[in-house]
Amino acid sequence: MKSGFMIAALLLLSSVFSGTVLAADRIYLMAGQSNMMGLAKTYRLPPTYRKTPSNVTFYYQGRPRKLAQFSYFGPEVSFAHQVARAFPQDHHIIIKFAATGSHIEQWMPGQPLYKGMLRQLGFSIKQKDPKIEAVFWMQGESDALNKTRASQYAGRLGLFIRSLRRDLKSPASLFIMGEVDPMGKDFPMVKLVQDNQRKVRSQIPNTYLTPAQGLGKIYDHIHYSALGQMELGKRFALEYIKRAR
């Protein structure tokens, strides 16, 4: 009897440590504009990043996809590999929803992008009242184009965060945003948007800001290169891992 119990226990431990039993679902939402969508060339990814880890499910445009399936990629690739290694016994579910050139007003509750994002979550996650571990946000470049939108950024982003946590029924979800850093005379209000990002970080609990310093860009000095996107995804992941429960 005792030997049978020991064999069962050993089999259970073996299955856990071999990765065949996933302890929990960790659900992430990644949203924003073109730097979340990604203009980095997929062929520049190292071979290991072109495969989807066995404990990761990635949803994009309402359907499960393989990572690095398309010609371009965003921060989801390196993010997925980082969290998959950090929590190998968990199932990591990533839902991405992005709109190129969008400004914060278009993401307000009731607006098409906000409603579309919630619909995408509903298509992707079938469980009732899922807990969203973290929201990753890469947006604000369009708001740096003029002073009116830039000056209103903090208030609108704050409303977005509070509304999203309420509608997702995940009040303790981490909100991790990437610092915007477009270069050039077309973006005169970058510093004001950055200041408003820091303001939101200081005022709303469980809100964090990852720096843009050192992230490589492509020729337009706005969008991140392959190296820049891989580093952005790592920074998102490390910020989450540091604070994950």
mmCIF file with all atom_site columns, C-alpha atoms in Angstrom, residues 6 17 44 73 83-85 111 141 161 163 188-189 207:
data_model
loop_
_atom_site.group_PDB
_atom_site.id
_atom_site.type_symbol
_atom_site.label_atom_id
_atom_site.label_alt_id
_atom_site.label_comp_id
_atom_site.label_asym_id
_atom_site.label_entity_id
_atom_site.label_seq_id
_atom_site.pdbx_PDB_ins_code
_atom_site.Cartn_x
_atom_site.Cartn_y
_atom_site.Cartn_z
_atom_site.occupancy
_atom_site.B_iso_or_equiv
_atom_site.pdbx_formal_charge
_atom_site.auth_seq_id
_atom_site.auth_comp_id
_atom_site.auth_asym_id
_atom_site.auth_atom_id
_atom_site.pdbx_PDB_model_num
ATOM 1  C CA . MET A 1 6   ? 4.955   6.520  -3.179  1.00 0.00 ? 6   MET A CA 1
ATOM 2  C CA . PHE A 1 17  ? 8.404   19.053 -13.248 1.00 0.00 ? 17  PHE A CA 1
ATOM 3  C CA . ARG A 1 44  ? 15.589  39.394 -38.100 1.00 0.00 ? 44  ARG A CA 1
ATOM 4  C CA . PHE A 1 73  ? 6.298   41.454 -34.987 1.00 0.00 ? 73  PHE A CA 1
ATOM 5  C CA . VAL A 1 83  ? 7.461   34.743 -18.962 1.00 0.00 ? 83  VAL A CA 1
ATOM 6  C CA . ALA A 1 84  ? 7.377   31.174 -20.271 1.00 0.00 ? 84  ALA A CA 1
ATOM 7  C CA . ARG A 1 85  ? 10.828  30.598 -18.777 1.00 0.00 ? 85  ARG A CA 1
ATOM 8  C CA . GLN A 1 111 ? -15.333 54.362 -28.327 1.00 0.00 ? 111 GLN A CA 1
ATOM 9  C CA . GLU A 1 141 ? 3.041   58.887 -29.942 1.00 0.00 ? 141 GLU A CA 1
ATOM 10 C CA . ILE A 1 161 ? -6.986  52.377 -16.761 1.00 0.00 ? 161 ILE A CA 1
ATOM 11 C CA . SER A 1 163 ? -12.467 51.783 -16.699 1.00 0.00 ? 163 SER A CA 1
ATOM 12 C CA . PRO A 1 188 ? 6.794   68.618 -30.506 1.00 0.00 ? 188 PRO A CA 1
ATOM 13 C CA . MET A 1 189 ? 4.872   67.464 -27.416 1.00 0.00 ? 189 MET A CA 1
ATOM 14 C CA . THR A 1 207 ? 0.829   51.321 -12.674 1.00 0.00 ? 207 THR A CA 1
#
